[in-house]
Amino acid sequence: MIAKLHVTKIREIIKETRRIKTFILDMKIKAQPGQFAMVWLPDVDEKPMALSYIDGYAGITVLKLGDFTKKLHEAKVGDIVGIRAPLGRGFKLRDEDKKILIVGGGIGVAPLAPLAEKAVEEGKEVTAIIGAVTKSELLFVNRFEKVGAKVYITTDDGTAGIKGFTTDAMRMLLEKETFDACYICGPEIMMVKALELARAKKIPSQVSLHRYFKCGIGICGACVLDGCGYRVCKEGPTFWDFEIEKCSEFGSYWRNAAGVKVYFKKK
Ligand code: FES
């Protein structure tokens, strides 16, 4: 189904961190966690954003990074935006999974907060590892705690929680506990490592990918992954471990607006 363009207003703006804002839109929605919106700013551009609020008024949570997100961060309550949503395939919560692990790094936590809320609603036990570069950049820790998730925090600089990466905390946790499923979103190199850890313990996992989108609805081919042919905007942005392992570009590179490969920096 092709989501229609809704022209709506910004209803509320929440400053989450120094570089991250949530925009609650004057548009009600019913979406799956992990689905996304194509967000159009008149006279600027249209870009994909993960939905961070999926039941009731739609919300997107945006890291100020490039020209588009800088413009969005300058927007005020009442400003007009165009939204096509919900799009793509969201995370799949399976009935048989009782105990799940969520691993989110940086802005990648945005689609995972509604996932945690839905999982708890469905009676699952949720453990979350939330990471950021520094304490003031941690996102949505309160939303995970509010629903009763067991939360582990990591920061690269050690200003909160465990000093190190989410995958360091994940490695330690998996030595003493097991989970029925794992959900991962963050920098792609982090997702590669987290998938390796989950795979070693035979835990079925899903990741949520970010790629350059043009149409957002599976037509233009801009987001096709090499090696597997999946369109991130249509078959994704969430993929199971057994799907993403067929995609040779995962963890290696992405393609920019001109289709040129941009390689990930390996830490
Ligand atoms: S952005 Fe056009 S096919 Fe995905």
Short mmCIF file of C-alpha atoms and ligand atoms in Angstrom, two decimals:
data_model
loop_
_atom_site.label_atom_id
_atom_site.label_comp_id
_atom_site.label_asym_id
_atom_site.label_seq_id
_atom_site.Cartn_x
_atom_site.Cartn_y
_atom_site.Cartn_z
CA MET A 1 0.00 0.00 0.00
CA ILE A 2 1.33 3.47 -0.86
CA ALA A 3 0.94 5.91 2.01
CA LYS A 4 -0.59 9.20 0.82
CA LEU A 5 1.12 12.51 1.46
CA HIS A 6 -0.39 14.25 4.48
CA VAL A 7 0.34 17.92 4.84
CA THR A 8 0.30 18.61 8.53
CA LYS A 9 1.71 20.87 11.22
CA ILE A 10 4.27 20.36 13.95
CA ARG A 11 2.28 20.05 17.17
CA GLU A 12 5.08 19.85 19.72
CA ILE A 13 8.89 19.91 19.76
CA ILE A 14 10.86 18.11 22.49
CA LYS A 15 14.58 18.80 22.89
CA GLU A 16 15.93 15.35 23.75
CA THR A 17 19.67 16.11 23.71
CA ARG A 18 21.97 18.86 22.41
CA ARG A 19 21.69 17.45 18.88
CA ILE A 20 18.42 15.48 18.92
CA LYS A 21 14.84 16.78 18.81
CA THR A 22 11.52 14.96 18.66
CA PHE A 23 8.79 16.44 16.49
CA ILE A 24 5.24 15.40 17.36
CA LEU A 25 3.02 15.93 14.35
CA ASP A 26 -0.60 16.95 14.21
CA MET A 27 -1.45 13.67 12.52
CA LYS A 28 -2.67 10.47 14.12
CA ILE A 29 -1.09 7.22 13.05
CA LYS A 30 -1.14 3.49 13.69
CA ALA A 31 2.19 1.95 12.74
CA GLN A 32 4.48 -0.94 13.61
CA PRO A 33 7.68 -0.19 15.53
CA GLY A 34 10.49 0.10 13.00
CA GLN A 35 8.36 1.57 10.22
CA PHE A 36 9.38 4.97 8.90
CA ALA A 37 8.04 8.23 7.48
CA MET A 38 9.13 10.18 4.42
CA VAL A 39 9.30 13.73 5.73
CA TRP A 40 8.97 16.60 3.28
CA LEU A 41 10.02 20.14 4.12
CA PRO A 42 8.62 22.57 1.54
CA ASP A 43 11.41 24.11 -0.60
CA VAL A 44 14.04 21.90 1.09
CA ASP A 45 13.84 18.13 0.46
CA GLU A 46 12.16 14.89 1.48
CA LYS A 47 14.00 12.37 3.71
CA PRO A 48 13.22 9.13 5.56
CA MET A 49 12.96 9.27 9.35
CA ALA A 50 12.22 6.47 11.79
CA LEU A 51 8.90 6.84 13.59
CA SER A 52 9.55 7.19 17.32
CA TYR A 53 5.87 7.53 18.28
CA ILE A 54 3.59 5.13 16.43
CA ASP A 55 0.24 5.04 18.17
CA GLY A 56 -1.68 8.29 18.35
CA TYR A 57 0.07 11.46 17.20
CA ALA A 58 2.99 10.48 14.97
CA GLY A 59 6.46 11.43 16.13
CA ILE A 60 9.90 11.49 14.54
CA THR A 61 13.15 11.91 16.41
CA VAL A 62 15.87 13.67 14.46
CA LEU A 63 19.63 14.00 14.89
CA LYS A 64 21.00 17.29 13.52
CA LEU A 65 23.53 16.09 10.97
CA GLY A 66 23.16 17.45 7.41
CA ASP A 67 21.37 20.34 5.67
CA PHE A 68 17.91 18.75 5.84
CA THR A 69 18.03 17.92 9.53
CA LYS A 70 19.51 21.38 10.31
CA LYS A 71 16.47 22.96 8.60
CA LEU A 72 14.14 20.63 10.47
CA HIS A 73 15.78 21.57 13.76
CA GLU A 74 15.06 25.25 12.95
CA ALA A 75 11.32 24.50 12.52
CA LYS A 76 8.80 25.86 15.03
CA VAL A 77 5.53 24.54 16.44
CA GLY A 78 2.85 25.23 13.81
CA ASP A 79 5.22 24.94 10.82
CA ILE A 80 4.03 22.82 7.89
CA VAL A 81 5.57 19.45 6.99
CA GLY A 82 4.53 16.78 4.51
CA ILE A 83 4.44 13.20 5.75
CA ARG A 84 4.08 9.86 3.96
CA ALA A 85 3.74 7.19 6.63
CA PRO A 86 3.78 4.49 7.78
CA LEU A 87 6.18 2.95 5.25
CA GLY A 88 8.36 -0.17 5.11
CA ARG A 89 8.41 -3.31 7.19
CA GLY A 90 8.63 -2.89 10.94
CA PHE A 91 10.19 -5.16 13.57
CA LYS A 92 8.48 -8.50 14.05
CA LEU A 93 7.64 -9.52 17.61
CA ARG A 94 6.98 -13.27 17.59
CA ASP A 95 4.46 -14.86 19.98
CA GLU A 96 6.92 -17.56 21.03
CA ASP A 97 9.61 -15.08 22.16
CA LYS A 98 9.14 -14.26 25.83
CA LYS A 99 12.45 -12.65 26.67
CA ILE A 100 13.93 -10.14 24.27
CA LEU A 101 17.08 -8.06 24.09
CA ILE A 102 17.12 -4.60 22.49
CA VAL A 103 20.43 -3.00 21.54
CA GLY A 104 20.45 0.61 20.40
CA GLY A 105 23.24 3.06 19.70
CA GLY A 106 22.86 6.84 19.27
CA ILE A 107 19.89 7.93 17.18
CA GLY A 108 19.29 4.22 16.43
CA VAL A 109 17.38 4.08 19.72
CA ALA A 110 14.53 6.11 18.13
CA PRO A 111 12.59 3.16 16.56
CA LEU A 112 13.50 0.85 19.47
CA ALA A 113 11.63 2.80 22.17
CA PRO A 114 8.19 2.09 20.65
CA LEU A 115 9.33 -1.51 20.11
CA ALA A 116 10.06 -1.87 23.84
CA GLU A 117 6.67 -0.35 24.69
CA LYS A 118 4.85 -2.74 22.36
CA ALA A 119 6.82 -5.76 23.56
CA VAL A 120 5.95 -5.04 27.20
CA GLU A 121 2.30 -4.54 26.20
CA GLU A 122 2.45 -8.04 24.69
CA GLY A 123 3.77 -9.46 27.97
CA LYS A 124 7.42 -9.86 27.02
CA GLU A 125 10.35 -9.36 29.35
CA VAL A 126 12.53 -6.63 27.86
CA THR A 127 16.21 -5.97 28.48
CA ALA A 128 17.76 -3.00 26.71
CA ILE A 129 21.31 -1.87 26.11
CA ILE A 130 21.35 1.81 25.22
CA GLY A 131 24.55 3.47 24.12
CA ALA A 132 25.78 6.93 23.21
CA VAL A 133 29.04 8.78 22.85
CA THR A 134 28.46 10.62 26.13
CA LYS A 135 25.86 10.87 28.91
CA SER A 136 24.11 13.96 27.53
CA GLU A 137 23.52 12.20 24.17
CA LEU A 138 21.67 9.20 25.63
CA LEU A 139 18.21 8.90 24.10
CA PHE A 140 14.90 7.69 25.58
CA VAL A 141 16.35 5.90 28.62
CA ASN A 142 13.27 7.13 30.52
CA ARG A 143 10.87 5.50 28.01
CA PHE A 144 12.52 2.10 28.49
CA GLU A 145 12.58 2.48 32.28
CA LYS A 146 8.97 3.66 32.37
CA VAL A 147 7.70 0.40 30.86
CA GLY A 148 9.83 -1.66 33.25
CA ALA A 149 12.61 -2.74 30.90
CA LYS A 150 15.89 -3.72 32.50
CA VAL A 151 18.26 -1.08 31.14
CA TYR A 152 22.05 -1.17 30.69
CA ILE A 153 23.71 2.05 29.63
CA THR A 154 27.03 2.43 27.82
CA THR A 155 28.92 5.58 26.92
CA ASP A 156 32.10 5.77 24.85
CA ASP A 157 33.65 8.22 27.33
CA GLY A 158 32.41 6.55 30.52
CA THR A 159 30.31 9.54 31.70
CA ALA A 160 27.37 7.18 32.39
CA GLY A 161 26.97 3.43 32.76
CA ILE A 162 29.58 1.07 31.36
CA LYS A 163 32.53 2.73 29.60
CA GLY A 164 32.65 1.31 26.09
CA PHE A 165 30.29 0.32 23.30
CA THR A 166 26.89 -1.38 23.40
CA THR A 167 28.55 -4.50 22.05
CA ASP A 168 30.91 -4.62 25.07
CA ALA A 169 27.87 -4.68 27.38
CA MET A 170 26.14 -7.20 25.10
CA ARG A 171 29.15 -9.54 25.20
CA MET A 172 29.17 -9.45 29.02
CA LEU A 173 25.41 -9.91 29.28
CA LEU A 174 25.32 -12.88 26.90
CA GLU A 175 27.90 -14.67 29.03
CA LYS A 176 25.37 -14.96 31.84
CA GLU A 177 21.92 -14.69 30.22
CA THR A 178 20.14 -15.86 27.14
CA PHE A 179 17.32 -14.31 25.11
CA ASP A 180 14.73 -15.55 22.63
CA ALA A 181 15.26 -12.70 20.17
CA CYS A 182 17.39 -9.63 19.71
CA TYR A 183 16.59 -6.27 18.02
CA ILE A 184 19.42 -4.00 16.97
CA CYS A 185 19.61 -0.47 15.57
CA GLY A 186 22.54 1.93 15.47
CA PRO A 187 25.71 2.58 13.49
CA GLU A 188 26.13 -0.21 10.92
CA ILE A 189 29.50 -1.36 12.25
CA MET A 190 27.89 -1.74 15.69
CA MET A 191 25.07 -3.78 14.13
CA VAL A 192 27.54 -6.11 12.41
CA LYS A 193 29.27 -6.80 15.74
CA ALA A 194 26.01 -7.18 17.65
CA LEU A 195 24.73 -9.66 15.05
CA GLU A 196 27.94 -11.69 15.38
CA LEU A 197 27.45 -11.88 19.16
CA ALA A 198 23.81 -12.88 18.82
CA ARG A 199 24.61 -15.42 16.11
CA ALA A 200 27.28 -17.04 18.31
CA LYS A 201 24.56 -17.68 20.91
CA LYS A 202 22.03 -18.72 18.23
CA ILE A 203 19.67 -15.87 19.09
CA PRO A 204 17.41 -14.87 16.15
CA SER A 205 17.96 -11.18 15.49
CA GLN A 206 16.66 -8.28 13.49
CA VAL A 207 18.50 -5.12 12.47
CA SER A 208 17.15 -1.86 11.12
CA LEU A 209 19.12 -0.36 8.25
CA HIS A 210 19.60 3.18 7.05
CA ARG A 211 20.22 3.89 3.37
CA TYR A 212 19.78 6.80 0.95
CA PHE A 213 16.11 6.83 -0.12
CA LYS A 214 14.55 8.64 -3.04
CA CYS A 215 11.00 7.32 -3.52
CA GLY A 216 10.65 5.44 -0.22
CA ILE A 217 8.10 3.06 -1.76
CA GLY A 218 10.13 0.50 -3.68
CA ILE A 219 10.03 2.05 -7.16
CA CYS A 220 13.29 3.91 -7.90
CA GLY A 221 15.88 1.32 -6.83
CA ALA A 222 18.06 3.84 -4.96
CA CYS A 223 18.12 1.75 -1.79
CA VAL A 224 18.67 -1.73 -3.29
CA LEU A 225 21.26 -3.71 -1.31
CA ASP A 226 24.06 -5.42 -3.25
CA GLY A 227 24.23 -9.20 -3.02
CA CYS A 228 20.59 -9.77 -2.02
CA GLY A 229 18.58 -7.23 -4.03
CA TYR A 230 16.38 -6.20 -1.11
CA ARG A 231 14.99 -2.68 -1.22
CA VAL A 232 15.61 -1.18 2.21
CA CYS A 233 12.51 1.02 1.92
CA LYS A 234 10.21 -1.86 0.99
CA GLU A 235 11.52 -5.25 2.19
CA GLY A 236 13.19 -3.34 5.08
CA PRO A 237 14.24 -1.25 6.82
CA THR A 238 14.20 -4.16 9.29
CA PHE A 239 15.83 -7.44 8.28
CA TRP A 240 16.30 -10.77 10.00
CA ASP A 241 19.85 -12.06 10.47
CA PHE A 242 19.33 -14.77 7.83
CA GLU A 243 18.20 -12.13 5.31
CA ILE A 244 20.91 -9.54 5.91
CA GLU A 245 23.71 -12.10 5.74
CA LYS A 246 22.96 -12.45 2.01
CA CYS A 247 23.58 -8.72 1.47
CA SER A 248 27.27 -8.25 0.65
CA GLU A 249 27.26 -4.47 1.22
CA PHE A 250 26.01 -4.76 4.82
CA GLY A 251 28.71 -3.42 7.11
CA SER A 252 30.88 -2.41 4.18
CA TYR A 253 29.36 0.55 2.30
CA TRP A 254 26.22 2.45 1.33
CA ARG A 255 25.40 4.44 -1.81
CA ASN A 256 24.93 8.20 -1.86
CA ALA A 257 22.46 10.26 -3.96
CA ALA A 258 24.62 9.73 -7.06
CA GLY A 259 24.80 5.96 -6.43
CA VAL A 260 28.48 6.16 -5.47
CA LYS A 261 29.71 3.77 -2.78
CA VAL A 262 30.62 5.36 0.57
CA TYR A 263 32.58 2.99 2.80
CA PHE A 264 31.90 2.77 6.54
CA LYS A 265 34.76 3.74 8.80
CA LYS A 266 35.69 0.74 10.91
CA LYS A 267 36.52 1.67 14.50
S1 FES B 1 14.06 4.56 -2.13
FE1 FES B 1 13.23 4.05 -4.08
S2 FES B 1 13.26 1.86 -4.06
FE2 FES B 1 13.83 2.42 -2.02
#
